[in-house]
Amino acid sequence: MSIIIREMIDTDRKAVFDMMKVFYASPAVATNGSDEVFQADIDHCIGACPYLEGYVFQDEQGIQGYGMVAKSFSTEYGKLCIWIEDLYIKEPFRGTGIGSKFLDFVAGRYPGTILKLEVEKENERAIKVYEKCGYVSLPYHEMLKKNG
């Protein structure tokens, strides 16, 4: 299988939207999201938003998954921080190396940065992939406030 990673484009909307619905309904994500949020995320990935990038993983059979990357700054490390926001691979293609390839792609695209991601503790399969790619667990307790 020859997977390419490419930027998300307008014609990917339906495929990405459908994958987001599956991903956000799974135990891999703590929230269920909404159609409005999914559409806004896709709009930002395809549009000129400087903070969010969207990618699809495709082979000759079609799109096999997607990823989203958000940019921020880490004052803790004094450098750009790249967040792997979404990483979804359709069930039949899991375990084929697509996830690792995407993580390597992001690391190559943003050398010298801090790379972060979130993963549910129960998602042991994903944790093993992330650890294999050099990610380590942090002892942080994350907090959230919806401001508006």
Short mmCIF file of N, CA and C in Angstrom, two decimals:
data_model
loop_
_atom_site.label_atom_id
_atom_site.label_comp_id
_atom_site.label_asym_id
_atom_site.label_seq_id
_atom_site.Cartn_x
_atom_site.Cartn_y
_atom_site.Cartn_z
N MET A 1 0.85 -1.17 0.00
CA MET A 1 0.00 0.00 0.00
C MET A 1 0.89 1.23 0.00
N SER A 2 0.62 2.14 -0.92
CA SER A 2 1.41 3.36 -1.04
C SER A 2 0.55 4.55 -0.63
N ILE A 3 0.66 4.92 0.63
CA ILE A 3 -0.14 6.03 1.18
C ILE A 3 0.57 7.34 0.94
N ILE A 4 -0.18 8.33 0.47
CA ILE A 4 0.36 9.68 0.40
C ILE A 4 -0.36 10.53 1.45
N ILE A 5 0.36 11.49 1.97
CA ILE A 5 -0.21 12.46 2.90
C ILE A 5 -0.27 13.77 2.14
N ARG A 6 -1.46 14.32 2.04
CA ARG A 6 -1.61 15.58 1.31
C ARG A 6 -2.52 16.52 2.08
N GLU A 7 -2.42 17.80 1.76
CA GLU A 7 -3.28 18.79 2.40
C GLU A 7 -4.74 18.55 2.03
N MET A 8 -5.60 18.80 2.97
CA MET A 8 -7.03 18.67 2.76
C MET A 8 -7.49 19.74 1.76
N ILE A 9 -8.39 19.34 0.87
CA ILE A 9 -8.94 20.28 -0.11
C ILE A 9 -10.48 20.22 -0.04
N ASP A 10 -11.11 21.15 -0.71
CA ASP A 10 -12.56 21.29 -0.64
C ASP A 10 -13.30 20.00 -0.99
N THR A 11 -12.81 19.25 -1.96
CA THR A 11 -13.51 18.02 -2.38
C THR A 11 -13.39 16.91 -1.34
N ASP A 12 -12.59 17.11 -0.29
CA ASP A 12 -12.45 16.12 0.79
C ASP A 12 -13.49 16.30 1.88
N ARG A 13 -14.28 17.37 1.80
CA ARG A 13 -15.20 17.73 2.89
C ARG A 13 -16.06 16.58 3.39
N LYS A 14 -16.78 15.92 2.50
CA LYS A 14 -17.70 14.87 2.91
C LYS A 14 -16.95 13.70 3.55
N ALA A 15 -15.87 13.28 2.95
CA ALA A 15 -15.11 12.15 3.49
C ALA A 15 -14.56 12.47 4.88
N VAL A 16 -14.01 13.67 5.06
CA VAL A 16 -13.46 14.05 6.36
C VAL A 16 -14.58 14.21 7.38
N PHE A 17 -15.67 14.84 6.98
CA PHE A 17 -16.82 15.00 7.88
C PHE A 17 -17.31 13.64 8.38
N ASP A 18 -17.46 12.68 7.46
CA ASP A 18 -17.92 11.34 7.83
C ASP A 18 -16.95 10.66 8.79
N MET A 19 -15.65 10.82 8.55
CA MET A 19 -14.65 10.23 9.45
C MET A 19 -14.68 10.91 10.82
N MET A 20 -14.87 12.23 10.84
CA MET A 20 -14.93 12.95 12.11
C MET A 20 -16.10 12.46 12.95
N LYS A 21 -17.24 12.20 12.33
CA LYS A 21 -18.41 11.71 13.06
C LYS A 21 -18.09 10.36 13.73
N VAL A 22 -17.39 9.49 13.02
CA VAL A 22 -17.02 8.19 13.59
C VAL A 22 -16.00 8.38 14.70
N PHE A 23 -14.97 9.19 14.44
CA PHE A 23 -13.90 9.42 15.41
C PHE A 23 -14.44 10.01 16.71
N TYR A 24 -15.25 11.05 16.60
CA TYR A 24 -15.74 11.74 17.79
C TYR A 24 -16.83 10.96 18.53
N ALA A 25 -17.39 9.95 17.92
CA ALA A 25 -18.36 9.08 18.60
C ALA A 25 -17.66 7.90 19.27
N SER A 26 -16.36 7.76 19.06
CA SER A 26 -15.61 6.62 19.59
C SER A 26 -15.06 6.93 20.99
N PRO A 27 -14.61 5.90 21.69
CA PRO A 27 -14.01 6.12 23.01
C PRO A 27 -12.63 6.80 22.94
N ALA A 28 -12.12 7.03 21.74
CA ALA A 28 -10.82 7.68 21.58
C ALA A 28 -10.88 9.17 21.87
N VAL A 29 -12.09 9.73 21.94
CA VAL A 29 -12.26 11.17 22.14
C VAL A 29 -13.22 11.39 23.30
N ALA A 30 -12.89 12.34 24.17
CA ALA A 30 -13.70 12.59 25.36
C ALA A 30 -15.01 13.33 25.07
N THR A 31 -15.09 14.07 23.97
CA THR A 31 -16.31 14.79 23.62
C THR A 31 -16.88 14.24 22.32
N ASN A 32 -18.16 14.48 22.11
CA ASN A 32 -18.81 13.99 20.89
C ASN A 32 -18.76 14.97 19.75
N GLY A 33 -18.39 16.23 20.02
CA GLY A 33 -18.37 17.23 18.96
C GLY A 33 -19.78 17.48 18.44
N SER A 34 -19.86 18.18 17.33
CA SER A 34 -21.15 18.45 16.70
C SER A 34 -20.91 18.71 15.22
N ASP A 35 -21.96 18.61 14.45
CA ASP A 35 -21.83 18.87 13.01
C ASP A 35 -21.27 20.27 12.76
N GLU A 36 -21.70 21.24 13.56
CA GLU A 36 -21.23 22.63 13.38
C GLU A 36 -19.73 22.73 13.65
N VAL A 37 -19.28 22.07 14.72
CA VAL A 37 -17.84 22.09 15.04
C VAL A 37 -17.05 21.37 13.94
N PHE A 38 -17.53 20.24 13.49
CA PHE A 38 -16.82 19.51 12.44
C PHE A 38 -16.69 20.37 11.18
N GLN A 39 -17.79 21.02 10.78
CA GLN A 39 -17.75 21.87 9.59
C GLN A 39 -16.79 23.04 9.79
N ALA A 40 -16.81 23.65 10.98
CA ALA A 40 -15.89 24.77 11.25
C ALA A 40 -14.44 24.31 11.19
N ASP A 41 -14.15 23.13 11.76
CA ASP A 41 -12.79 22.60 11.71
C ASP A 41 -12.33 22.39 10.26
N ILE A 42 -13.20 21.79 9.47
CA ILE A 42 -12.86 21.55 8.06
C ILE A 42 -12.68 22.88 7.33
N ASP A 43 -13.57 23.83 7.58
CA ASP A 43 -13.43 25.16 6.96
C ASP A 43 -12.07 25.77 7.28
N HIS A 44 -11.65 25.68 8.55
CA HIS A 44 -10.36 26.26 8.95
C HIS A 44 -9.20 25.52 8.31
N CYS A 45 -9.32 24.21 8.17
CA CYS A 45 -8.25 23.43 7.53
C CYS A 45 -8.09 23.80 6.06
N ILE A 46 -9.21 23.99 5.39
CA ILE A 46 -9.18 24.27 3.95
C ILE A 46 -8.93 25.75 3.67
N GLY A 47 -9.39 26.59 4.58
CA GLY A 47 -9.25 28.02 4.39
C GLY A 47 -7.86 28.53 4.75
N ALA A 48 -7.80 29.81 5.04
CA ALA A 48 -6.51 30.47 5.28
C ALA A 48 -6.20 30.62 6.76
N CYS A 49 -6.76 29.79 7.63
CA CYS A 49 -6.49 29.88 9.06
C CYS A 49 -5.02 29.54 9.33
N PRO A 50 -4.28 30.44 9.98
CA PRO A 50 -2.87 30.17 10.22
C PRO A 50 -2.61 29.20 11.38
N TYR A 51 -3.66 28.80 12.10
CA TYR A 51 -3.49 27.98 13.30
C TYR A 51 -3.81 26.50 13.11
N LEU A 52 -4.52 26.14 12.04
CA LEU A 52 -4.95 24.76 11.87
C LEU A 52 -4.68 24.29 10.45
N GLU A 53 -4.13 23.09 10.36
CA GLU A 53 -3.86 22.46 9.06
C GLU A 53 -4.55 21.09 9.04
N GLY A 54 -5.07 20.73 7.89
CA GLY A 54 -5.71 19.43 7.74
C GLY A 54 -5.05 18.62 6.64
N TYR A 55 -4.95 17.33 6.88
CA TYR A 55 -4.31 16.41 5.93
C TYR A 55 -5.19 15.18 5.76
N VAL A 56 -5.11 14.58 4.59
CA VAL A 56 -5.76 13.29 4.36
C VAL A 56 -4.69 12.28 3.97
N PHE A 57 -4.98 11.03 4.29
CA PHE A 57 -4.10 9.91 3.97
C PHE A 57 -4.81 9.12 2.87
N GLN A 58 -4.16 9.03 1.73
CA GLN A 58 -4.84 8.48 0.56
C GLN A 58 -3.96 7.48 -0.16
N ASP A 59 -4.60 6.47 -0.71
CA ASP A 59 -3.92 5.55 -1.62
C ASP A 59 -4.78 5.42 -2.87
N GLU A 60 -4.47 4.46 -3.70
CA GLU A 60 -5.20 4.31 -4.96
C GLU A 60 -6.67 3.94 -4.74
N GLN A 61 -7.02 3.44 -3.55
CA GLN A 61 -8.41 3.09 -3.25
C GLN A 61 -9.22 4.27 -2.72
N GLY A 62 -8.54 5.33 -2.32
CA GLY A 62 -9.24 6.50 -1.79
C GLY A 62 -8.65 6.97 -0.47
N ILE A 63 -9.43 7.76 0.25
CA ILE A 63 -8.98 8.33 1.52
C ILE A 63 -9.12 7.28 2.62
N GLN A 64 -8.03 7.07 3.36
CA GLN A 64 -8.00 6.06 4.41
C GLN A 64 -8.01 6.67 5.82
N GLY A 65 -7.86 7.99 5.91
CA GLY A 65 -7.87 8.65 7.21
C GLY A 65 -7.56 10.12 7.06
N TYR A 66 -7.48 10.80 8.20
CA TYR A 66 -7.17 12.22 8.18
C TYR A 66 -6.43 12.61 9.45
N GLY A 67 -5.79 13.76 9.42
CA GLY A 67 -5.13 14.32 10.59
C GLY A 67 -5.27 15.82 10.59
N MET A 68 -5.29 16.40 11.79
CA MET A 68 -5.32 17.86 11.93
C MET A 68 -4.22 18.28 12.89
N VAL A 69 -3.57 19.37 12.55
CA VAL A 69 -2.44 19.89 13.31
C VAL A 69 -2.71 21.34 13.66
N ALA A 70 -2.57 21.68 14.94
CA ALA A 70 -2.76 23.05 15.40
C ALA A 70 -1.44 23.62 15.90
N LYS A 71 -1.26 24.92 15.71
CA LYS A 71 -0.02 25.59 16.11
C LYS A 71 -0.26 26.47 17.33
N SER A 72 0.69 26.42 18.26
CA SER A 72 0.67 27.32 19.42
C SER A 72 2.12 27.58 19.82
N PHE A 73 2.32 28.23 20.94
CA PHE A 73 3.67 28.51 21.42
C PHE A 73 3.80 27.96 22.83
N SER A 74 4.92 27.32 23.12
CA SER A 74 5.18 26.79 24.45
C SER A 74 6.14 27.72 25.19
N THR A 75 5.63 28.42 26.20
CA THR A 75 6.53 29.25 27.01
C THR A 75 7.40 28.37 27.90
N GLU A 76 6.96 27.17 28.16
CA GLU A 76 7.74 26.22 28.95
C GLU A 76 9.05 25.86 28.25
N TYR A 77 9.00 25.76 26.91
CA TYR A 77 10.17 25.38 26.12
C TYR A 77 10.71 26.52 25.27
N GLY A 78 9.97 27.63 25.18
CA GLY A 78 10.41 28.78 24.41
C GLY A 78 10.44 28.55 22.91
N LYS A 79 9.48 27.78 22.43
CA LYS A 79 9.44 27.51 20.98
C LYS A 79 8.04 27.14 20.52
N LEU A 80 7.90 27.10 19.22
CA LEU A 80 6.64 26.72 18.60
C LEU A 80 6.22 25.33 19.08
N CYS A 81 4.94 25.18 19.34
CA CYS A 81 4.37 23.90 19.77
C CYS A 81 3.35 23.46 18.72
N ILE A 82 3.51 22.26 18.25
CA ILE A 82 2.60 21.69 17.26
C ILE A 82 1.78 20.60 17.95
N TRP A 83 0.46 20.77 17.90
CA TRP A 83 -0.46 19.81 18.50
C TRP A 83 -1.04 18.91 17.41
N ILE A 84 -0.92 17.61 17.58
CA ILE A 84 -1.63 16.67 16.73
C ILE A 84 -3.05 16.63 17.31
N GLU A 85 -3.97 17.33 16.68
CA GLU A 85 -5.32 17.45 17.22
C GLU A 85 -6.17 16.22 16.91
N ASP A 86 -6.20 15.82 15.68
CA ASP A 86 -6.95 14.64 15.28
C ASP A 86 -6.02 13.72 14.50
N LEU A 87 -6.14 12.45 14.75
CA LEU A 87 -5.45 11.44 13.96
C LEU A 87 -6.41 10.26 13.87
N TYR A 88 -7.04 10.11 12.71
CA TYR A 88 -8.04 9.07 12.53
C TYR A 88 -7.69 8.25 11.30
N ILE A 89 -7.73 6.94 11.48
CA ILE A 89 -7.49 6.01 10.38
C ILE A 89 -8.66 5.03 10.36
N LYS A 90 -9.22 4.82 9.19
CA LYS A 90 -10.34 3.89 9.07
C LYS A 90 -9.91 2.51 9.56
N GLU A 91 -10.85 1.82 10.18
CA GLU A 91 -10.59 0.53 10.83
C GLU A 91 -9.79 -0.46 9.97
N PRO A 92 -10.15 -0.70 8.72
CA PRO A 92 -9.40 -1.71 7.95
C PRO A 92 -7.93 -1.36 7.71
N PHE A 93 -7.56 -0.10 7.93
CA PHE A 93 -6.21 0.35 7.61
C PHE A 93 -5.36 0.60 8.86
N ARG A 94 -5.94 0.37 10.03
CA ARG A 94 -5.18 0.53 11.27
C ARG A 94 -4.13 -0.57 11.36
N GLY A 95 -2.99 -0.22 11.92
CA GLY A 95 -1.91 -1.18 12.06
C GLY A 95 -1.06 -1.32 10.81
N THR A 96 -1.28 -0.47 9.81
CA THR A 96 -0.51 -0.55 8.57
C THR A 96 0.62 0.47 8.50
N GLY A 97 0.77 1.27 9.56
CA GLY A 97 1.86 2.25 9.60
C GLY A 97 1.47 3.65 9.19
N ILE A 98 0.20 3.88 8.87
CA ILE A 98 -0.23 5.22 8.45
C ILE A 98 -0.05 6.23 9.58
N GLY A 99 -0.43 5.86 10.79
CA GLY A 99 -0.30 6.78 11.92
C GLY A 99 1.15 7.19 12.16
N SER A 100 2.04 6.22 12.16
CA SER A 100 3.47 6.52 12.35
C SER A 100 4.00 7.38 11.22
N LYS A 101 3.54 7.10 10.01
CA LYS A 101 3.98 7.89 8.87
C LYS A 101 3.53 9.35 9.02
N PHE A 102 2.31 9.56 9.51
CA PHE A 102 1.83 10.92 9.71
C PHE A 102 2.62 11.64 10.81
N LEU A 103 2.90 10.96 11.91
CA LEU A 103 3.69 11.56 12.98
C LEU A 103 5.08 11.94 12.49
N ASP A 104 5.69 11.08 11.68
CA ASP A 104 7.00 11.40 11.09
C ASP A 104 6.89 12.58 10.13
N PHE A 105 5.81 12.63 9.36
CA PHE A 105 5.57 13.72 8.43
C PHE A 105 5.51 15.06 9.18
N VAL A 106 4.75 15.09 10.27
CA VAL A 106 4.61 16.32 11.06
C VAL A 106 5.96 16.71 11.65
N ALA A 107 6.69 15.75 12.19
CA ALA A 107 8.02 16.03 12.77
C ALA A 107 8.96 16.60 11.71
N GLY A 108 8.90 16.07 10.50
CA GLY A 108 9.74 16.57 9.42
C GLY A 108 9.33 17.94 8.93
N ARG A 109 8.05 18.21 8.97
CA ARG A 109 7.52 19.51 8.52
C ARG A 109 7.85 20.61 9.52
N TYR A 110 7.96 20.26 10.79
CA TYR A 110 8.19 21.24 11.85
C TYR A 110 9.39 20.84 12.72
N PRO A 111 10.59 20.82 12.14
CA PRO A 111 11.76 20.45 12.94
C PRO A 111 12.04 21.50 14.02
N GLY A 112 12.57 21.04 15.14
CA GLY A 112 12.94 21.94 16.22
C GLY A 112 11.79 22.45 17.05
N THR A 113 10.62 21.87 16.88
CA THR A 113 9.44 22.30 17.63
C THR A 113 9.13 21.29 18.73
N ILE A 114 8.21 21.65 19.58
CA ILE A 114 7.64 20.73 20.55
C ILE A 114 6.42 20.10 19.90
N LEU A 115 6.33 18.78 19.94
CA LEU A 115 5.18 18.07 19.37
C LEU A 115 4.37 17.49 20.53
N LYS A 116 3.08 17.78 20.54
CA LYS A 116 2.22 17.27 21.60
C LYS A 116 0.96 16.66 21.01
N LEU A 117 0.37 15.78 21.79
CA LEU A 117 -0.92 15.21 21.44
C LEU A 117 -1.61 14.75 22.71
N GLU A 118 -2.90 14.51 22.60
CA GLU A 118 -3.67 13.97 23.70
C GLU A 118 -4.19 12.60 23.28
N VAL A 119 -4.28 11.72 24.26
CA VAL A 119 -4.80 10.38 23.99
C VAL A 119 -5.53 9.90 25.24
N GLU A 120 -6.65 9.25 25.02
CA GLU A 120 -7.38 8.67 26.14
C GLU A 120 -6.56 7.50 26.71
N LYS A 121 -6.52 7.39 28.03
CA LYS A 121 -5.72 6.35 28.70
C LYS A 121 -6.10 4.95 28.24
N GLU A 122 -7.36 4.78 27.90
CA GLU A 122 -7.85 3.47 27.48
C GLU A 122 -7.42 3.09 26.06
N ASN A 123 -6.94 4.04 25.31
CA ASN A 123 -6.57 3.80 23.91
C ASN A 123 -5.14 3.26 23.84
N GLU A 124 -4.97 2.06 24.36
CA GLU A 124 -3.65 1.45 24.48
C GLU A 124 -2.97 1.24 23.14
N ARG A 125 -3.72 0.91 22.14
CA ARG A 125 -3.15 0.69 20.80
C ARG A 125 -2.49 1.96 20.28
N ALA A 126 -3.18 3.09 20.42
CA ALA A 126 -2.63 4.37 19.97
C ALA A 126 -1.43 4.75 20.81
N ILE A 127 -1.51 4.54 22.12
CA ILE A 127 -0.39 4.88 23.01
C ILE A 127 0.87 4.14 22.58
N LYS A 128 0.74 2.88 22.22
CA LYS A 128 1.91 2.10 21.77
C LYS A 128 2.51 2.70 20.50
N VAL A 129 1.67 3.14 19.58
CA VAL A 129 2.17 3.78 18.36
C VAL A 129 2.92 5.06 18.70
N TYR A 130 2.32 5.88 19.56
CA TYR A 130 2.94 7.16 19.93
C TYR A 130 4.27 6.93 20.63
N GLU A 131 4.32 5.97 21.55
CA GLU A 131 5.56 5.67 22.25
C GLU A 131 6.63 5.17 21.28
N LYS A 132 6.23 4.36 20.34
CA LYS A 132 7.16 3.86 19.32
C LYS A 132 7.76 5.01 18.52
N CYS A 133 6.98 6.08 18.36
CA CYS A 133 7.43 7.25 17.60
C CYS A 133 8.16 8.27 18.48
N GLY A 134 8.39 7.94 19.75
CA GLY A 134 9.18 8.80 20.62
C GLY A 134 8.41 9.68 21.57
N TYR A 135 7.09 9.59 21.60
CA TYR A 135 6.29 10.38 22.52
C TYR A 135 6.33 9.75 23.91
N VAL A 136 6.28 10.58 24.95
CA VAL A 136 6.26 10.11 26.32
C VAL A 136 5.07 10.72 27.04
N SER A 137 4.58 10.01 28.04
CA SER A 137 3.46 10.51 28.84
C SER A 137 3.95 11.62 29.76
N LEU A 138 3.11 12.61 29.95
CA LEU A 138 3.41 13.72 30.85
C LEU A 138 2.57 13.59 32.12
N PRO A 139 3.08 14.09 33.23
CA PRO A 139 2.34 13.98 34.49
C PRO A 139 1.34 15.11 34.71
N TYR A 140 0.98 15.82 33.65
CA TYR A 140 0.09 16.97 33.79
C TYR A 140 -1.35 16.55 33.99
N HIS A 141 -2.05 17.42 34.66
CA HIS A 141 -3.50 17.30 34.74
C HIS A 141 -4.06 18.45 33.92
N GLU A 142 -4.74 18.15 32.86
CA GLU A 142 -5.25 19.19 31.99
C GLU A 142 -6.60 19.70 32.51
N MET A 143 -6.80 21.00 32.36
CA MET A 143 -8.06 21.62 32.76
C MET A 143 -8.60 22.43 31.59
N LEU A 144 -9.91 22.65 31.60
CA LEU A 144 -10.57 23.32 30.49
C LEU A 144 -11.63 24.27 31.03
N LYS A 145 -11.72 25.43 30.42
CA LYS A 145 -12.84 26.33 30.66
C LYS A 145 -13.32 26.83 29.31
N LYS A 146 -14.57 26.62 29.01
CA LYS A 146 -15.15 27.15 27.78
C LYS A 146 -15.49 28.61 28.05
N ASN A 147 -14.83 29.49 27.35
CA ASN A 147 -14.96 30.91 27.58
C ASN A 147 -15.79 31.56 26.48
N GLY A 148 -17.08 31.42 26.59
CA GLY A 148 -17.96 32.04 25.60
C GLY A 148 -18.59 31.10 24.66
#
